[in-house]
CSV table of C-alpha atoms in Angstrom, one decimal:
chain,number,residue,atom,x,y,z
E,139,MET,CA,-45.5,289.3,10.1
E,140,CYS,CA,-47.0,292.5,8.3
E,141,LEU,CA,-47.1,293.9,4.7
E,142,PRO,CA,-45.4,297.1,3.7
E,143,SER,CA,-47.4,300.2,4.1
E,144,ARG,CA,-48.1,301.7,7.4
E,145,THR,CA,-51.3,302.1,8.3
E,146,ALA,CA,-53.8,303.3,11.5
E,147,GLY,CA,-53.8,300.3,13.9
E,148,SER,CA,-50.8,298.1,12.5
E,149,LYS,CA,-48.2,299.1,14.8
E,150,SER,CA,-46.0,296.3,13.2
E,151,ALA,CA,-46.7,297.3,9.6
E,152,LYS,CA,-43.4,297.9,8.2
E,153,LYS,CA,-42.3,299.0,3.9
E,154,TYR,CA,-40.5,295.4,2.3
E,155,ASN,CA,-37.9,296.1,-0.7
E,156,MET,CA,-39.2,296.0,-4.2
E,157,ASN,CA,-38.8,292.8,-6.1
E,158,LYS,CA,-37.9,290.7,-3.4
E,159,TRP,CA,-39.6,287.7,-2.2
E,160,ASP,CA,-41.3,287.3,1.2
E,161,ALA,CA,-42.7,284.3,2.6
E,162,ILE,CA,-45.5,285.3,5.6
E,163,GLU,CA,-46.4,282.9,7.6
E,164,VAL,CA,-49.5,283.1,9.7
E,165,ASN,CA,-51.1,280.6,12.1
E,166,CYS,CA,-49.6,278.0,10.0
E,167,ILE,CA,-50.9,279.0,6.5
E,168,SER,CA,-47.9,280.9,4.0
E,169,PHE,CA,-48.3,283.7,1.3
E,170,PHE,CA,-45.9,284.0,-1.6
E,171,TYR,CA,-45.5,287.7,-2.6
E,172,MET,CA,-43.7,288.9,-5.2
E,173,LYS,CA,-42.8,293.0,-5.4
E,174,ARG,CA,-43.2,294.2,-8.3
E,175,GLU,CA,-44.9,296.8,-10.7
E,176,LEU,CA,-48.6,295.7,-10.5
E,177,PRO,CA,-51.6,296.5,-13.3
E,178,LEU,CA,-53.0,300.2,-14.0
E,179,GLY,CA,-55.9,300.3,-11.5
E,180,VAL,CA,-54.2,298.4,-8.8
E,181,LYS,CA,-52.9,299.7,-5.5
E,182,ARG,CA,-49.8,299.3,-5.0
E,183,HIS,CA,-49.2,298.6,-2.0
E,184,ILE,CA,-50.6,295.9,0.6
E,185,LYS,CA,-52.1,296.4,3.6
E,186,ALA,CA,-51.7,293.7,6.7
E,187,HIS,CA,-52.6,293.7,10.5
E,188,ASN,CA,-51.8,291.4,13.0
E,189,GLY,CA,-53.9,289.0,15.2
E,190,SER,CA,-56.6,286.9,13.8
E,191,ARG,CA,-57.5,288.6,10.8
E,192,ILE,CA,-55.2,290.1,7.7
E,193,TYR,CA,-56.0,292.4,5.6
E,194,ILE,CA,-54.5,292.2,1.9
E,195,GLY,CA,-54.5,294.3,-1.1
E,196,TYR,CA,-53.3,292.7,-4.4
E,197,ASN,CA,-50.0,290.1,-4.2
E,198,ILE,CA,-48.9,287.8,-6.4
E,199,LEU,CA,-50.0,284.4,-5.4
E,200,MET,CA,-47.3,281.5,-5.8
E,201,GLN,CA,-49.5,278.2,-7.0
E,202,ASN,CA,-48.2,275.2,-9.3
E,203,ASN,CA,-45.2,277.6,-10.4
E,204,HIS,CA,-47.6,279.9,-11.8
E,205,PHE,CA,-48.3,283.4,-10.5
E,206,SER,CA,-51.7,284.8,-10.7
E,207,TYR,CA,-52.5,288.3,-10.1
E,208,LYS,CA,-55.2,288.2,-6.4
E,209,MET,CA,-57.5,290.1,-4.4
E,210,VAL,CA,-58.1,289.0,-1.5
E,211,ASN,CA,-60.1,291.7,0.8
E,212,ILE,CA,-60.2,290.1,4.2
E,213,ILE,CA,-59.1,286.8,5.3
E,214,ASP,CA,-60.7,285.2,8.3
E,215,ILE,CA,-57.5,283.1,9.7
E,216,GLU,CA,-59.4,281.6,12.3
E,217,LYS,CA,-62.4,280.1,10.0
E,218,MET,CA,-60.5,279.9,7.0
E,219,ILE,CA,-62.8,282.0,5.3
E,220,ILE,CA,-62.0,283.8,2.0
E,221,ARG,CA,-64.4,286.1,1.2
E,222,GLN,CA,-63.5,287.8,-2.1
E,223,VAL,CA,-60.6,285.7,-4.6
E,224,LEU,CA,-60.8,287.6,-8.2
E,225,LEU,CA,-58.4,286.1,-10.4
E,226,MET,CA,-56.6,288.7,-12.9
E,227,LYS,CA,-58.2,288.1,-16.7
E,228,THR,CA,-55.7,288.4,-19.5
E,229,ALA,CA,-56.8,288.6,-23.2
E,230,VAL,CA,-55.4,287.3,-26.2
E,231,LEU,CA,-54.9,289.4,-29.0
E,232,THR,CA,-53.8,288.4,-32.5
E,233,ASP,CA,-54.5,289.4,-36.8
E,234,SER,CA,-56.5,287.5,-38.8
E,235,THR,CA,-52.8,286.7,-40.8
E,236,ALA,CA,-52.9,283.8,-37.7
E,237,TYR,CA,-55.4,281.7,-39.6
E,238,ILE,CA,-56.8,280.6,-36.5
E,239,PRO,CA,-59.8,279.0,-37.2
E,240,LYS,CA,-63.3,280.3,-36.0
E,241,THR,CA,-64.3,277.6,-33.8
E,242,LEU,CA,-60.7,277.3,-32.4
E,243,ARG,CA,-60.7,280.7,-31.5
E,244,GLU,CA,-63.9,280.9,-30.1
E,245,GLN,CA,-63.2,277.6,-28.2
E,246,LEU,CA,-60.1,279.7,-26.9
E,247,ASN,CA,-61.0,282.7,-26.6
E,248,ILE,CA,-58.5,284.2,-28.7
E,249,HIS,CA,-59.3,287.9,-29.7
E,250,MET,CA,-58.8,289.4,-33.2
E,251,VAL,CA,-58.8,291.9,-35.5
E,252,PRO,CA,-58.1,291.4,-38.9
E,253,LEU,CA,-56.4,293.1,-42.3
E,254,SER,CA,-57.9,293.6,-45.9
E,255,VAL,CA,-57.3,293.2,-49.6
E,256,VAL,CA,-58.4,295.8,-51.9
E,257,PHE,CA,-59.8,294.6,-55.4
E,258,GLY,CA,-60.2,298.2,-57.2
E,259,ASN,CA,-62.6,300.1,-55.2
E,260,GLU,CA,-63.4,296.7,-53.0
E,261,THR,CA,-61.6,296.4,-49.4
E,262,TYR,CA,-62.9,293.0,-48.2
E,263,ARG,CA,-61.5,291.7,-44.0
E,264,GLU,CA,-59.9,288.5,-44.3
E,265,GLU,CA,-61.3,285.6,-42.4
E,266,ILE,CA,-65.3,288.3,-42.1
E,267,ASP,CA,-66.0,288.7,-45.9
E,268,ILE,CA,-63.7,286.6,-47.9
E,269,ARG,CA,-62.3,283.2,-47.1
E,270,ALA,CA,-59.0,282.1,-49.0
E,271,ASP,CA,-60.5,279.5,-51.5
E,272,GLU,CA,-62.8,282.5,-52.8
E,273,PHE,CA,-60.0,285.0,-52.8
E,274,TYR,CA,-58.3,282.6,-54.9
E,275,GLU,CA,-61.3,282.8,-57.1
E,276,GLU,CA,-60.8,286.2,-57.6
E,277,VAL,CA,-57.4,286.6,-58.4
E,278,LYS,CA,-58.3,284.5,-61.1
E,279,LYS,CA,-61.0,287.3,-62.9
E,280,GLU,CA,-59.4,289.9,-62.4
E,281,GLU,CA,-56.7,291.8,-64.2
E,282,LYS,CA,-54.6,293.0,-61.1
E,283,LEU,CA,-53.6,292.2,-58.4
E,284,PRO,CA,-55.1,293.0,-55.1
E,285,THR,CA,-53.2,295.4,-52.6
E,286,THR,CA,-53.6,294.7,-48.8
E,287,SER,CA,-53.6,296.7,-45.8
E,288,GLN,CA,-53.3,296.3,-42.1
E,289,PRO,CA,-55.5,296.7,-39.1
E,290,PRO,CA,-55.8,300.7,-38.6
E,291,ILE,CA,-54.6,301.6,-35.1
E,292,GLY,CA,-58.1,302.8,-34.8
E,293,LEU,CA,-59.5,299.4,-34.5
E,294,PHE,CA,-57.0,298.7,-32.4
E,295,VAL,CA,-57.7,301.6,-29.6
E,296,GLU,CA,-61.4,300.5,-30.3
E,297,THR,CA,-60.8,296.5,-29.2
E,298,PHE,CA,-58.8,296.5,-26.1
E,299,SER,CA,-61.2,299.6,-25.3
E,300,GLU,CA,-63.2,297.0,-25.6
E,301,LEU,CA,-61.5,294.2,-23.8
E,302,ALA,CA,-60.7,296.6,-20.7
E,303,LYS,CA,-64.6,296.2,-20.2
E,304,GLU,CA,-63.9,292.7,-19.0
E,305,TYR,CA,-60.0,292.0,-18.8
E,306,ASP,CA,-56.7,293.8,-16.7
E,307,ALA,CA,-54.5,292.8,-19.4
E,308,VAL,CA,-53.8,291.6,-23.2
E,309,VAL,CA,-51.3,289.7,-24.8
E,310,SER,CA,-51.0,290.5,-28.2
E,311,ILE,CA,-49.4,288.6,-30.9
E,312,HIS,CA,-48.8,289.6,-34.0
E,313,LEU,CA,-47.2,289.5,-37.9
E,314,SER,CA,-43.5,290.2,-38.1
E,315,SER,CA,-43.0,293.7,-38.3
E,316,GLY,CA,-40.8,293.3,-41.4
E,317,ILE,CA,-43.5,292.8,-43.7
E,318,SER,CA,-46.3,295.1,-42.3
E,319,GLY,CA,-46.9,297.8,-39.9
E,320,THR,CA,-49.1,295.9,-37.8
E,321,PHE,CA,-47.1,295.0,-34.6
E,322,GLN,CA,-46.2,298.9,-34.9
E,323,GLY,CA,-49.7,299.7,-34.5
E,324,ALA,CA,-50.5,297.9,-32.4
E,325,VAL,CA,-48.0,299.3,-29.9
E,326,ALA,CA,-49.2,302.6,-30.7
E,327,ALA,CA,-52.6,301.6,-30.3
E,328,GLY,CA,-51.5,300.4,-26.5
E,329,ASP,CA,-49.8,303.6,-25.5
E,330,MET,CA,-53.2,305.4,-26.5
E,331,VAL,CA,-54.9,303.5,-23.7
E,332,GLU,CA,-55.3,303.3,-19.9
E,333,GLU,CA,-57.7,301.6,-18.9
E,334,ILE,CA,-55.7,298.5,-19.9
E,335,GLU,CA,-52.0,297.1,-19.8
E,336,VAL,CA,-51.1,296.3,-23.2
E,337,HIS,CA,-48.3,293.8,-23.7
E,338,CYS,CA,-47.2,293.4,-27.4
E,339,PHE,CA,-45.2,290.1,-28.8
E,340,ASP,CA,-43.6,290.3,-32.5
E,341,SER,CA,-43.9,286.7,-33.7
E,342,GLU,CA,-41.3,288.2,-36.6
E,343,ILE,CA,-43.2,285.9,-39.2
E,344,SER,CA,-47.0,284.6,-40.0
E,345,CYS,CA,-49.5,282.3,-41.1
E,346,SER,CA,-50.5,279.2,-38.6
E,347,VAL,CA,-46.5,279.6,-37.3
E,348,GLN,CA,-47.8,282.7,-35.9
E,349,GLY,CA,-51.0,281.0,-34.3
E,350,PHE,CA,-48.6,278.3,-32.6
E,351,TYR,CA,-47.5,281.3,-30.4
E,352,VAL,CA,-51.8,282.8,-30.1
E,353,ILE,CA,-52.8,279.2,-29.0
E,354,GLU,CA,-50.5,278.9,-26.3
E,355,ALA,CA,-50.8,281.8,-24.8
E,356,ALA,CA,-54.3,281.5,-25.1
E,357,LYS,CA,-54.2,278.4,-23.4
E,358,MET,CA,-51.9,279.8,-20.6
E,359,ALA,CA,-54.2,282.5,-20.2
E,360,GLN,CA,-57.3,280.2,-19.5
E,361,ASN,CA,-55.0,278.6,-17.1
E,362,GLY,CA,-54.6,281.9,-14.7
E,363,ALA,CA,-51.0,282.9,-16.6
E,364,THR,CA,-49.6,286.7,-15.5
E,365,PRO,CA,-48.4,288.5,-19.2
E,366,GLU,CA,-44.8,288.2,-17.9
E,367,GLN,CA,-45.0,284.6,-18.0
E,368,ILE,CA,-47.2,284.8,-21.3
E,369,ILE,CA,-44.2,286.8,-23.3
E,370,GLU,CA,-41.6,283.9,-21.2
E,371,ARG,CA,-42.6,281.3,-22.2
E,372,LEU,CA,-43.5,282.5,-26.1
E,373,GLU,CA,-39.5,283.8,-26.4
E,374,GLU,CA,-39.0,280.2,-25.2
E,375,ILE,CA,-41.0,278.5,-28.5
E,376,LYS,CA,-39.2,281.3,-30.6
E,377,LYS,CA,-36.4,279.6,-29.7
E,378,SER,CA,-37.0,276.2,-31.8
E,379,VAL,CA,-39.3,277.2,-34.2
E,380,ARG,CA,-39.0,277.3,-38.2
E,381,ALA,CA,-40.9,277.6,-41.3
E,382,TYR,CA,-40.0,277.1,-44.6
E,383,PHE,CA,-41.8,277.5,-47.6
E,384,MET,CA,-41.7,277.6,-51.5
E,385,VAL,CA,-43.5,279.8,-54.1
E,386,ASP,CA,-44.6,279.1,-57.7
E,387,ASP,CA,-43.6,282.6,-58.8
E,388,LEU,CA,-41.1,284.9,-57.1
E,389,ASN,CA,-43.2,287.8,-58.8
E,390,HIS,CA,-45.5,287.7,-56.1
E,391,LEU,CA,-43.6,288.8,-53.6
E,392,GLN,CA,-41.1,291.1,-55.7
E,393,ARG,CA,-44.1,293.4,-56.2
E,394,GLY,CA,-45.0,293.8,-53.0
E,395,GLY,CA,-42.2,294.8,-51.6
E,396,ARG,CA,-41.5,291.4,-49.9
E,397,LEU,CA,-38.2,290.6,-51.6
E,398,GLY,CA,-35.6,291.9,-53.5
E,399,SER,CA,-36.5,292.5,-56.9
E,400,ALA,CA,-32.5,291.2,-57.6
E,401,GLN,CA,-33.4,287.8,-56.2
E,402,ALA,CA,-36.9,287.4,-58.0
E,403,ILE,CA,-35.4,288.3,-61.2
E,404,ILE,CA,-32.5,286.0,-60.7
E,405,GLY,CA,-34.9,283.0,-59.8
E,406,SER,CA,-36.8,282.9,-62.4
E,407,LEU,CA,-34.2,283.7,-65.1
E,408,LEU,CA,-33.0,280.7,-63.6
E,409,LYS,CA,-36.6,278.8,-63.1
E,410,VAL,CA,-35.3,277.6,-60.0
E,411,LYS,CA,-37.6,276.6,-56.9
E,412,PRO,CA,-35.7,279.0,-53.8
E,413,ILE,CA,-36.4,277.3,-50.4
E,414,LEU,CA,-37.9,281.0,-48.1
E,415,HIS,CA,-38.2,281.5,-44.9
E,416,PHE,CA,-37.8,284.7,-42.4
E,417,GLN,CA,-34.8,285.7,-41.5
E,418,ASP,CA,-34.9,288.7,-39.1
E,419,LYS,CA,-38.2,289.2,-39.3
E,420,MET,CA,-38.3,289.3,-43.4
E,421,ILE,CA,-38.4,287.2,-46.2
E,422,VAL,CA,-35.3,286.2,-47.9
E,423,PRO,CA,-34.0,283.4,-49.9
E,424,PHE,CA,-33.0,280.1,-47.4
E,425,GLU,CA,-31.4,278.2,-50.2
E,426,LYS,CA,-31.9,277.8,-54.5
E,427,ILE,CA,-33.0,274.5,-55.8
E,428,ARG,CA,-33.9,273.8,-58.9
E,429,THR,CA,-37.4,271.3,-59.0
E,430,SER,CA,-40.2,271.5,-56.1
E,431,LYS,CA,-39.9,268.0,-55.8
E,432,LYS,CA,-36.3,268.7,-54.5
E,433,ALA,CA,-36.8,272.1,-52.3
E,434,LEU,CA,-40.3,270.1,-50.5
E,435,LYS,CA,-37.8,266.5,-50.0
E,436,ARG,CA,-34.9,269.5,-48.7
E,437,ILE,CA,-37.9,271.4,-45.9
E,438,VAL,CA,-38.7,267.4,-45.1
E,439,ASP,CA,-35.0,267.0,-44.6
E,440,LEU,CA,-34.7,270.3,-42.1
E,441,LEU,CA,-37.4,268.8,-40.0
E,442,GLU,CA,-35.4,265.3,-39.3
E,443,GLU,CA,-32.8,266.9,-38.4
E,444,ASP,CA,-35.1,268.7,-35.5
E,445,ALA,CA,-37.4,265.4,-35.1
E,446,LYS,CA,-34.1,262.8,-35.1
E,447,SER,CA,-34.2,263.4,-31.2
E,448,GLY,CA,-37.6,261.6,-30.6
E,449,GLU,CA,-38.7,265.4,-28.5
E,450,PRO,CA,-42.2,265.6,-29.2
E,451,ILE,CA,-43.3,268.2,-32.3
E,452,GLU,CA,-45.9,270.8,-33.1
E,453,ALA,CA,-46.1,271.1,-37.0
E,454,VAL,CA,-47.9,272.7,-39.2
E,455,ILE,CA,-47.9,272.3,-43.4
E,456,ILE,CA,-49.5,275.2,-45.5
E,457,HIS,CA,-50.8,275.7,-48.7
E,458,ALA,CA,-51.9,278.4,-50.7
E,459,ASN,CA,-54.6,276.5,-52.8
E,460,ARG,CA,-53.4,273.1,-53.0
E,461,GLU,CA,-55.5,271.6,-50.2
E,462,SER,CA,-55.5,268.2,-51.7
E,463,ASP,CA,-50.8,268.3,-52.5
E,464,ALA,CA,-51.0,269.1,-49.1
E,465,ARG,CA,-52.8,266.9,-47.5
E,466,GLU,CA,-51.0,264.2,-48.9
E,467,TRP,CA,-47.8,265.5,-47.9
E,468,MET,CA,-49.3,265.5,-44.0
E,469,GLU,CA,-49.9,261.9,-44.2
E,470,GLU,CA,-46.9,261.0,-45.5
E,471,LEU,CA,-45.1,263.1,-42.9
E,472,ALA,CA,-47.3,262.1,-40.0
E,473,ALA,CA,-46.1,257.9,-41.0
E,474,ARG,CA,-42.9,258.7,-40.7
E,475,PHE,CA,-42.5,261.1,-37.8
E,476,PRO,CA,-44.5,259.8,-34.9
E,477,ASN,CA,-43.0,262.5,-32.7
E,478,VAL,CA,-44.5,265.3,-34.5
E,479,ASN,CA,-48.3,265.9,-34.6
E,480,PHE,CA,-49.6,268.0,-38.1
E,481,GLU,CA,-52.3,269.8,-38.7
E,482,LEU,CA,-53.1,271.5,-41.9
E,483,SER,CA,-53.6,275.3,-42.6
E,484,TYR,CA,-53.4,277.5,-45.3
E,485,PHE,CA,-51.9,280.9,-46.5
E,486,GLY,CA,-55.1,283.4,-46.3
E,487,PRO,CA,-56.0,286.2,-48.2
E,488,VAL,CA,-52.9,288.5,-47.2
E,489,ILE,CA,-50.3,286.4,-47.2
E,490,GLY,CA,-51.6,284.6,-50.7
E,491,THR,CA,-51.7,288.5,-52.5
E,492,HIS,CA,-47.9,288.0,-51.9
E,493,LEU,CA,-47.4,284.3,-52.3
E,494,GLY,CA,-49.2,283.7,-54.8
E,495,GLU,CA,-51.1,280.3,-55.7
E,496,GLY,CA,-49.8,277.0,-55.5
E,497,ALA,CA,-47.1,278.1,-52.5
E,498,LEU,CA,-46.1,275.5,-49.8
E,499,GLY,CA,-45.1,275.7,-46.9
E,500,MET,CA,-44.4,273.6,-43.5
E,501,GLY,CA,-43.3,275.0,-40.1
E,502,TRP,CA,-43.0,274.2,-36.7
E,503,TYR,CA,-41.4,273.7,-33.3
E,504,LYS,CA,-40.4,272.0,-30.1
E,505,LYS,CA,-43.0,271.6,-27.9
């Protein structure tokens, strides 16, 4: 049986219906193909000849329920020799607000573009020019709170173009589009580059919970998953993602435009510690609690609702310059919930600008 695109010397070659699975058996060897839109630079047809040799352009080969783009120049059926097989390479890009440690980024080959904090006339790229602990110390010295800025579109274009030298596609995962224009910048830059296929994903959240998506995507990319498979998995994760946090001073969020002024004023007047979360990509109050202790207990209750099923859960404790408190809380929870794997992370400079020192939260998802 032959594949599409009629060529010289291939009398039985015929056209195939796109978006359809076809199993081609030649000398007891089966190849599974899915016709679809292929990445930039990839020929949109497959050539084949009957006989002992099959000349194949590009296809998707199914292995262990995962699909990977492959190019097989010549398969010699009689000698079972594959002369060239190239896997489609997918890069994973995120921004600095995922707060993934540099060692882990290097281990999983995760690429990163930084957001920045601005003190007066000085601009610092977080995770590059300034660490979280340095940031909180600097805030104490300054009279005015710093401002933040998203990566310029030009940086995304430059990054995508550089990745194109080694990769065929990139999955670009960013903090919620409701609190930053970073995601929109990635989308705009993706439309400007032609040498690489860009898939942007709005995490609708931030910090290490955003990092959940990035780490999963990176592991899948290393195993040869396609961008479509990765995005599909990330959408699946999103269904079970939960994240709640509390801040010491709501005015930080209000001044930064991340929380309504009326909500901040009411919270300050009543001296409550509202539990906050992301809803429709924005930070909004979840519940109003009178004390920090009760607020943390309520967050634990929410975790317990998901953990009581016994399913494995990945969780992270996130703090704004209160590591000892966060670590103590994590150890207590780890002893209480054996099916939950806890990690410790932090609110870095950009997010810390809006939450303020002392914020504490937790996020999780079902694995």
